XYZ file of C-alpha atoms in Angstrom:
488
model
C -0.053 0.171 -0.122
C 1.350 3.270 -0.857
C 1.675 5.767 1.909
C 1.631 9.587 2.005
C 2.194 11.876 5.073
C 1.276 15.427 5.604
C 2.217 17.575 8.441
C 3.947 14.961 10.601
C 6.364 11.711 10.099
C 4.747 9.081 12.308
C 5.782 6.654 10.071
C 6.526 3.615 12.589
C 3.087 4.276 13.854
C 1.164 3.796 10.434
C 3.320 1.036 9.422
C 2.439 -1.270 12.238
C -0.982 -0.543 11.793
C -1.079 -1.355 8.050
C 0.705 -4.559 8.785
C -1.686 -5.460 11.906
C -4.730 -4.435 9.856
C -4.013 -5.200 6.181
C -1.907 -8.822 6.167
C 0.207 -9.080 3.218
C 0.352 -5.391 2.410
C 3.739 -3.873 2.727
C 4.326 -0.093 3.012
C 5.327 1.578 -0.062
C 6.691 5.115 -0.666
C 6.127 6.289 -4.072
C 3.660 8.678 -5.500
C 0.083 8.124 -5.712
C -1.158 7.887 -9.265
C -4.300 7.581 -11.228
C -5.478 3.853 -11.201
C -3.704 2.870 -7.902
C -6.105 0.856 -5.562
C -4.400 0.707 -2.518
C -2.972 3.666 -0.853
C -3.367 6.182 2.294
C -2.929 9.639 2.790
C -2.701 10.712 6.403
C -2.422 14.394 7.459
C -2.132 16.280 10.725
C -2.488 19.776 11.622
C -2.422 21.971 15.104
C -4.946 24.210 16.176
C -5.137 26.040 19.456
C -3.564 23.004 21.437
C -5.500 20.563 19.396
C -4.269 17.944 16.917
C -6.418 17.337 13.893
C -5.800 14.160 12.033
C -7.388 13.101 8.681
C -6.902 9.669 6.810
C -7.942 9.085 3.425
C -7.838 5.439 2.792
C -8.172 3.430 -0.742
C -8.087 -0.366 -0.490
C -9.135 -2.566 -3.457
C -10.568 0.530 -5.139
C -12.757 1.412 -2.226
C -12.297 5.018 -0.819
C -13.190 6.263 2.636
C -12.233 9.352 5.027
C -11.893 9.348 8.644
C -11.343 12.386 11.002
C -9.783 12.102 14.618
C -9.265 15.067 17.192
C -6.800 14.984 20.316
C -5.961 17.474 22.799
C -2.022 17.983 22.986
C -0.584 18.888 26.532
C 2.377 18.011 28.823
C 5.738 17.628 28.256
C 7.183 17.296 24.595
C 7.300 13.428 25.357
C 3.447 13.233 26.416
C 2.715 15.677 23.278
C 4.611 12.810 20.989
C 2.657 9.762 22.598
C -0.688 11.891 22.051
C 0.360 12.293 18.592
C 1.083 8.654 17.730
C -2.228 7.612 19.448
C -4.361 10.134 17.266
C -2.687 8.992 13.922
C -2.946 5.482 14.744
C -6.746 5.855 15.820
C -7.433 7.815 12.622
C -5.898 5.182 10.485
C -7.742 2.284 12.458
C -11.022 4.508 12.145
C -10.639 4.570 8.462
C -9.933 0.991 8.248
C -13.166 0.274 10.138
C -15.231 2.406 8.076
C -13.905 0.930 4.777
C -14.024 -2.601 5.876
C -16.495 -3.239 8.761
C -13.590 -5.371 10.603
C -13.186 -5.174 14.336
C -9.856 -6.922 15.128
C -9.895 -8.438 18.787
C -7.072 -6.186 19.972
C -8.543 -3.140 18.276
C -5.760 -0.573 17.134
C -3.180 -2.141 19.562
C -0.069 -3.487 17.306
C 2.530 -4.072 20.566
C 3.448 -7.418 22.013
C 1.859 -6.681 25.205
C -1.628 -5.071 25.116
C -2.133 -5.676 28.920
C 0.782 -3.637 30.033
C -1.754 -0.453 29.667
C -3.905 -1.943 32.218
C -1.184 -2.425 34.643
C 0.204 1.111 34.352
C -3.149 2.388 34.478
C -3.579 0.337 37.901
C -0.166 1.657 39.123
C -1.352 5.350 38.368
C -4.424 4.716 40.836
C -7.112 3.926 38.104
C -9.475 1.589 39.135
C -10.016 -1.790 36.917
C -13.166 -0.663 35.292
C -11.449 2.802 34.160
C -8.824 0.560 32.951
C -11.263 -1.687 31.032
C -13.034 1.478 29.844
C -9.649 2.853 28.365
C -9.091 -0.355 26.238
C -12.328 -0.399 24.757
C -12.891 3.225 24.144
C -9.486 4.772 23.551
C -8.166 1.778 21.630
C -11.134 -0.029 20.278
C -10.358 -3.340 21.950
C -13.235 -5.833 21.990
C -14.898 -6.444 25.543
C -13.934 -9.981 25.597
C -10.161 -8.955 25.125
C -10.349 -6.130 27.288
C -11.507 -8.378 30.219
C -8.671 -10.567 29.273
C -6.238 -7.952 29.421
C -7.797 -6.791 32.731
C -7.040 -10.353 34.265
C -3.528 -10.621 33.070
C -2.910 -6.835 33.665
C -3.936 -7.024 37.282
C -1.776 -10.148 37.730
C 1.124 -8.301 36.752
C 0.183 -5.514 38.902
C 0.163 -7.620 41.989
C 3.754 -9.052 40.968
C 5.360 -6.040 40.854
C 4.270 -5.244 44.377
C 6.872 -7.938 45.776
C 9.942 -6.744 43.471
C 12.694 -4.556 44.815
C 14.825 -2.152 42.688
C 17.679 -4.513 42.572
C 15.640 -7.784 41.962
C 16.519 -9.572 38.576
C 15.361 -12.861 36.749
C 17.947 -14.862 34.614
C 17.535 -16.504 31.378
C 19.765 -19.607 30.400
C 19.541 -20.475 26.631
C 20.402 -23.892 25.329
C 19.783 -23.698 21.471
C 19.698 -27.319 20.745
C 16.692 -29.509 19.587
C 16.291 -32.950 18.341
C 14.707 -31.707 14.907
C 13.576 -28.399 14.229
C 9.775 -27.732 13.860
C 8.035 -26.331 11.197
C 6.763 -23.347 12.767
C 10.204 -22.364 14.560
C 12.487 -19.305 13.350
C 14.499 -19.413 16.794
C 18.117 -19.851 16.738
C 18.588 -23.447 17.538
C 20.746 -26.407 16.143
C 19.493 -29.700 15.450
C 21.883 -31.852 17.755
C 22.287 -34.566 14.701
C 23.837 -32.151 12.517
C 25.732 -29.781 15.558
C 26.641 -32.604 18.275
C 30.465 -31.277 17.947
C 29.116 -27.950 19.320
C 27.431 -28.878 22.350
C 30.647 -29.412 24.594
C 32.482 -26.476 23.630
C 29.142 -24.371 24.211
C 28.588 -25.593 27.619
C 32.419 -24.674 28.294
C 31.354 -20.992 26.885
C 28.187 -20.839 28.829
C 29.673 -21.909 32.251
C 32.274 -19.363 31.680
C 29.632 -16.646 31.255
C 27.362 -17.976 34.179
C 30.500 -17.852 36.495
C 31.365 -14.294 35.478
C 27.580 -13.326 35.560
C 27.300 -14.641 39.148
C 30.252 -12.243 40.166
C 28.924 -9.472 38.680
C 25.527 -10.146 40.457
C 27.113 -10.528 43.787
C 29.409 -7.246 43.391
C 26.251 -5.186 42.560
C 24.021 -6.632 45.448
C 21.518 -8.003 42.878
C 18.719 -10.580 44.048
C 17.576 -13.120 41.447
C 14.108 -14.022 41.895
C 13.427 -16.443 39.061
C 15.651 -18.617 36.855
C 14.604 -19.879 33.660
C 16.488 -22.561 31.364
C 14.843 -22.141 27.973
C 16.076 -23.121 24.373
C 15.817 -24.808 21.889
C 15.101 -27.983 23.953
C 17.306 -27.839 27.092
C 16.709 -31.508 27.711
C 18.461 -32.204 24.638
C 21.321 -32.235 26.739
C 22.521 -35.740 28.446
C 21.860 -35.921 32.022
C 25.418 -35.852 32.654
C 25.650 -32.514 30.460
C 22.348 -31.215 32.669
C 24.226 -31.781 35.874
C 27.109 -29.927 34.614
C 24.930 -26.866 33.751
C 23.254 -26.936 37.083
C 26.465 -27.379 38.989
C 27.792 -24.424 37.352
C 24.574 -22.658 38.080
C 24.560 -23.755 41.842
C 28.379 -22.040 42.004
C 27.393 -19.005 40.653
C 24.330 -18.166 41.906
C 22.526 -18.446 45.142
C 20.020 -20.980 44.087
C 18.276 -21.437 47.548
C 14.882 -22.313 48.762
C 12.124 -20.278 47.665
C 13.682 -19.282 43.967
C 11.645 -20.193 40.920
C 13.617 -22.455 38.623
C 11.977 -23.217 35.409
C 13.072 -25.567 32.752
C 11.498 -26.324 29.472
C 11.912 -29.724 29.033
C 9.967 -29.314 25.964
C 10.143 -32.314 23.538
C 8.843 -35.517 25.128
C 11.351 -37.360 23.129
C 14.123 -35.837 25.133
C 12.665 -36.613 28.552
C 14.124 -39.589 30.633
C 13.892 -40.520 34.400
C 17.360 -39.914 34.767
C 17.493 -36.148 33.313
C 14.225 -35.430 35.517
C 16.059 -36.440 38.598
C 18.998 -34.353 37.851
C 16.541 -31.282 37.425
C 14.897 -32.036 40.536
C 17.772 -32.941 42.595
C 19.016 -29.387 41.462
C 15.912 -27.637 42.916
C 13.873 -26.982 39.652
C 10.586 -26.138 40.865
C 8.757 -26.214 37.298
C 9.023 -28.368 34.008
C 7.261 -27.396 30.801
C 6.339 -30.230 28.499
C 5.294 -28.959 25.115
C 3.267 -31.460 22.927
C 2.012 -28.685 21.006
C -0.833 -31.062 19.681
C -2.003 -34.558 20.605
C -2.816 -35.333 16.884
C -0.480 -37.769 15.451
C -0.777 -36.400 11.900
C -0.369 -33.160 12.904
C 2.869 -33.981 15.016
C 4.222 -35.385 11.354
C 3.259 -32.155 9.759
C 5.451 -29.914 11.949
C 8.507 -32.364 11.669
C 8.152 -34.064 15.227
C 9.341 -37.745 15.686
C 7.244 -38.411 18.728
C 3.725 -39.737 18.996
C 1.148 -38.921 21.500
C 1.932 -41.674 23.350
C 5.233 -40.572 23.817
C 3.883 -37.594 25.372
C 1.857 -39.576 27.599
C 4.752 -41.691 28.677
C 6.894 -38.440 29.421
C 4.127 -37.196 31.634
C 4.203 -40.351 33.557
C 7.616 -39.968 34.227
C 7.207 -35.849 35.120
C 4.531 -36.835 37.617
C 6.686 -39.508 39.331
C 9.649 -37.040 39.573
C 7.380 -34.908 41.960
C 7.802 -31.297 40.581
C 5.830 -28.482 42.318
C 4.604 -27.338 39.081
C 4.275 -28.383 35.407
C 3.357 -26.691 32.285
C 1.913 -27.946 28.911
C 2.168 -26.010 25.838
C -0.398 -26.042 23.007
C -0.772 -24.231 19.597
C -3.768 -23.314 18.066
C -3.493 -23.005 14.096
C -0.940 -25.909 13.433
C -0.469 -27.232 9.754
C -3.268 -29.993 9.086
C -5.001 -29.319 12.196
C -8.701 -28.329 12.636
C -10.708 -27.233 15.545
C -12.161 -30.580 16.284
C -8.523 -31.866 16.526
C -7.470 -29.001 18.788
C -10.238 -29.730 21.030
C -9.263 -33.465 21.436
C -5.582 -31.955 22.137
C -6.642 -29.805 24.897
C -9.196 -32.261 26.314
C -5.858 -34.653 26.480
C -4.010 -32.250 28.064
C -6.552 -31.284 30.755
C -6.684 -34.977 31.635
C -3.168 -34.797 32.973
C -4.415 -32.193 35.733
C -1.392 -30.080 35.553
C -1.432 -26.629 37.147
C -0.167 -24.538 33.846
C -1.308 -24.673 30.222
C -0.221 -22.185 27.719
C -2.416 -21.805 24.399
C -0.211 -20.043 21.682
C -1.520 -18.911 18.557
C 0.529 -19.898 15.355
C 2.629 -17.219 14.402
C 4.123 -17.113 10.856
C 7.685 -16.262 11.515
C 9.862 -15.633 8.628
C 12.336 -18.458 8.041
C 9.912 -21.208 9.340
C 9.317 -24.080 7.179
C 5.580 -23.432 7.005
C 6.527 -20.267 5.002
C 9.314 -21.635 2.943
C 7.404 -24.977 2.122
C 4.043 -23.123 1.867
C 2.496 -25.589 4.330
C -1.522 -25.501 4.674
C -2.685 -24.015 7.758
C -6.126 -23.317 9.152
C -7.712 -19.769 8.397
C -8.434 -17.143 11.098
C -12.078 -18.482 11.706
C -10.971 -21.831 12.506
C -8.305 -20.585 14.892
C -11.038 -18.425 16.420
C -12.761 -21.494 17.057
C -10.027 -23.020 18.684
C -9.390 -20.303 21.021
C -13.078 -19.943 21.684
C -13.117 -23.416 22.835
C -9.909 -23.011 25.201
C -10.780 -20.192 27.138
C -14.301 -21.785 28.500
C -12.826 -25.187 28.677
C -9.584 -24.245 31.035
C -11.856 -21.698 33.164
C -14.206 -24.921 33.689
C -11.196 -26.748 35.003
C -10.248 -24.105 37.517
C -7.582 -22.000 35.268
C -7.447 -18.642 35.115
C -5.035 -16.304 32.413
C -2.257 -14.692 34.101
C -0.095 -13.485 31.364
C -0.384 -12.901 27.527
C 1.600 -11.692 24.670
C 1.088 -11.293 21.263
C 3.511 -11.456 17.899
C 3.637 -10.377 14.434
C 1.942 -12.004 11.810
C -0.223 -14.034 14.261
C -3.347 -16.018 12.699
C -6.586 -14.001 13.352
C -4.728 -11.299 15.147
C -5.083 -13.119 18.454
C -2.814 -14.001 21.219
C -0.879 -16.320 23.628
C -2.186 -16.822 26.903
C -0.580 -18.662 30.034
C -3.185 -20.447 32.137
C -2.578 -21.318 35.758
C -4.758 -22.985 38.806
C -4.449 -20.826 42.059
C -0.931 -20.514 43.259
C 0.673 -21.833 39.988
C 1.955 -18.651 38.474
C 5.322 -18.549 36.455
C 6.818 -15.356 37.939
C 9.346 -15.456 35.278
C 6.567 -15.042 32.439
C 4.940 -12.348 34.468
C 8.517 -10.439 34.695
C 9.637 -10.970 31.150
C 6.112 -10.105 29.315
C 4.971 -7.200 31.628
C 8.496 -5.809 31.751
C 8.473 -5.357 35.564
C 12.253 -6.215 36.357
C 15.462 -6.731 34.388
C 16.226 -10.172 32.437
C 19.991 -11.065 32.479
C 19.862 -13.560 29.324
C 23.156 -15.896 29.183
C 23.879 -18.056 26.295
C 23.839 -17.888 22.464
C 20.901 -15.443 21.104
C 20.337 -14.275 24.744
C 18.586 -10.867 24.616
C 19.443 -8.974 27.963
C 16.792 -6.341 28.969
C 17.655 -3.819 31.406
C 14.640 -2.180 33.092
C 14.173 0.647 35.588
C 10.459 1.142 36.044
C 10.952 4.112 38.340
C 12.694 6.006 35.113
C 10.560 4.226 32.596
C 13.724 2.909 31.314
C 14.544 0.054 29.224
C 18.137 -1.040 27.352
C 19.097 -4.098 25.622
C 22.200 -6.055 24.991
C 22.366 -9.002 22.670
C 24.610 -12.076 22.893
C 26.034 -13.359 19.442
C 23.317 -15.223 17.941
C 24.615 -18.644 16.901
C 26.176 -21.122 18.825
C 29.683 -21.171 17.004
C 29.768 -17.272 17.162
C 28.983 -17.355 20.876
C 31.645 -19.800 21.546
C 34.214 -17.952 19.559
C 33.468 -14.432 20.990
C 33.471 -14.294 24.763
C 34.356 -10.743 25.092
C 30.845 -9.654 23.784
C 29.178 -11.486 26.454
C 31.491 -9.939 29.078
C 30.939 -6.582 27.645
C 27.078 -6.913 27.867
C 27.444 -7.921 31.479
C 29.717 -4.993 32.064
C 26.760 -2.714 30.876
C 24.358 -4.459 32.865
C 26.356 -3.491 36.081
C 26.913 0.098 34.920
C 22.902 0.262 34.361
C 22.652 -0.385 38.369
C 25.621 1.937 39.045
C 23.318 4.985 37.722
């Protein structure tokens, strides 16, 4: 779609709105000419402290015009935010007038729509005021506004127990048995990169040791530790023991610390590995079947069967972990609403206290896009999610965190569901940006957060395992920046 701006340069706002509301359309900055059937002209002007926005929109030859006004006040930062919102709202209103569409999250394009609720509650707003804001100011549907109110309130409550020097730590293990069709994460198939595992653990152990020293020197307190991937249980029991020995030496992994490990793929789970995790103080494991339909497992490139998932869950139950999570994905290749319902029902039969329901995101570099695999449409995905919510609530689960991704089927969301007392604090911390996340390992994305200053800074480790092994100076520099953040 061709875009033209007058009186402003809110390019990012309009581009994100375009990608969200018109999937498949890309921004083009060329003159609009006769016969063009997809274009938008967004104009702004200020008069007496008010911003007047006009959007002329054409799509598939149909045209409309929308108007939006907003008061401008406060600091330059405040006024910039008000301008961004007004431009995004006007573009959304033009879209809605032209198409009649009503996306579940309205004009919101970000990853964390419920962060608005958390911030409103922290500012002294009531829950009802927060809900009204989402529906009236951002055009969120009542159902999604209620959902955001629940998860945003969970983040509001979690933030109360955090101190200014509390952090969480993420450990990345970028290896998997095979690569799933939907995946675009930095992960290596162990079959192809077995020789990288030991050097990787050498480098990771060194980074963990340095991080432990940095944390102690700066008086930081770890509130949650998360070992993810990839699939951490791709490592052998001996390698897992080595990893956790390094963690126990570097960090105070005492009683009360939340430790989560993605056991992930059931074909990597053994009683011996689970014993190592339990004896190392792991409080939560996540087993991620994604589906319990055999033909869907084959379509996404997994080598295990639904029976393997059930056998793995028996091992997990026998190991006696305090909390267990299971992941499912709505919208996988070859799946149907009926198949998703069967998968969810089978997962609920295990009685775990956490269930995470993801919506398929079409990620660049995934095999789904590269090979053009057949996936369910937005309406079918909507049916899957419409079944999941009531079914989980009937079993005593409530939503406690959510996030969105680009290119999600139907513009829906990912939701973590928990029974009372089972919430994973790490998930709340990272999704609601409540505290800093120190990320160790290849592809690690460290996020330094100071809520009091509304300040967030990021540092990135080398992306690929081989590069990570060869560049320890980069991880040390990132840790130095992390320490400096807490000295300012």
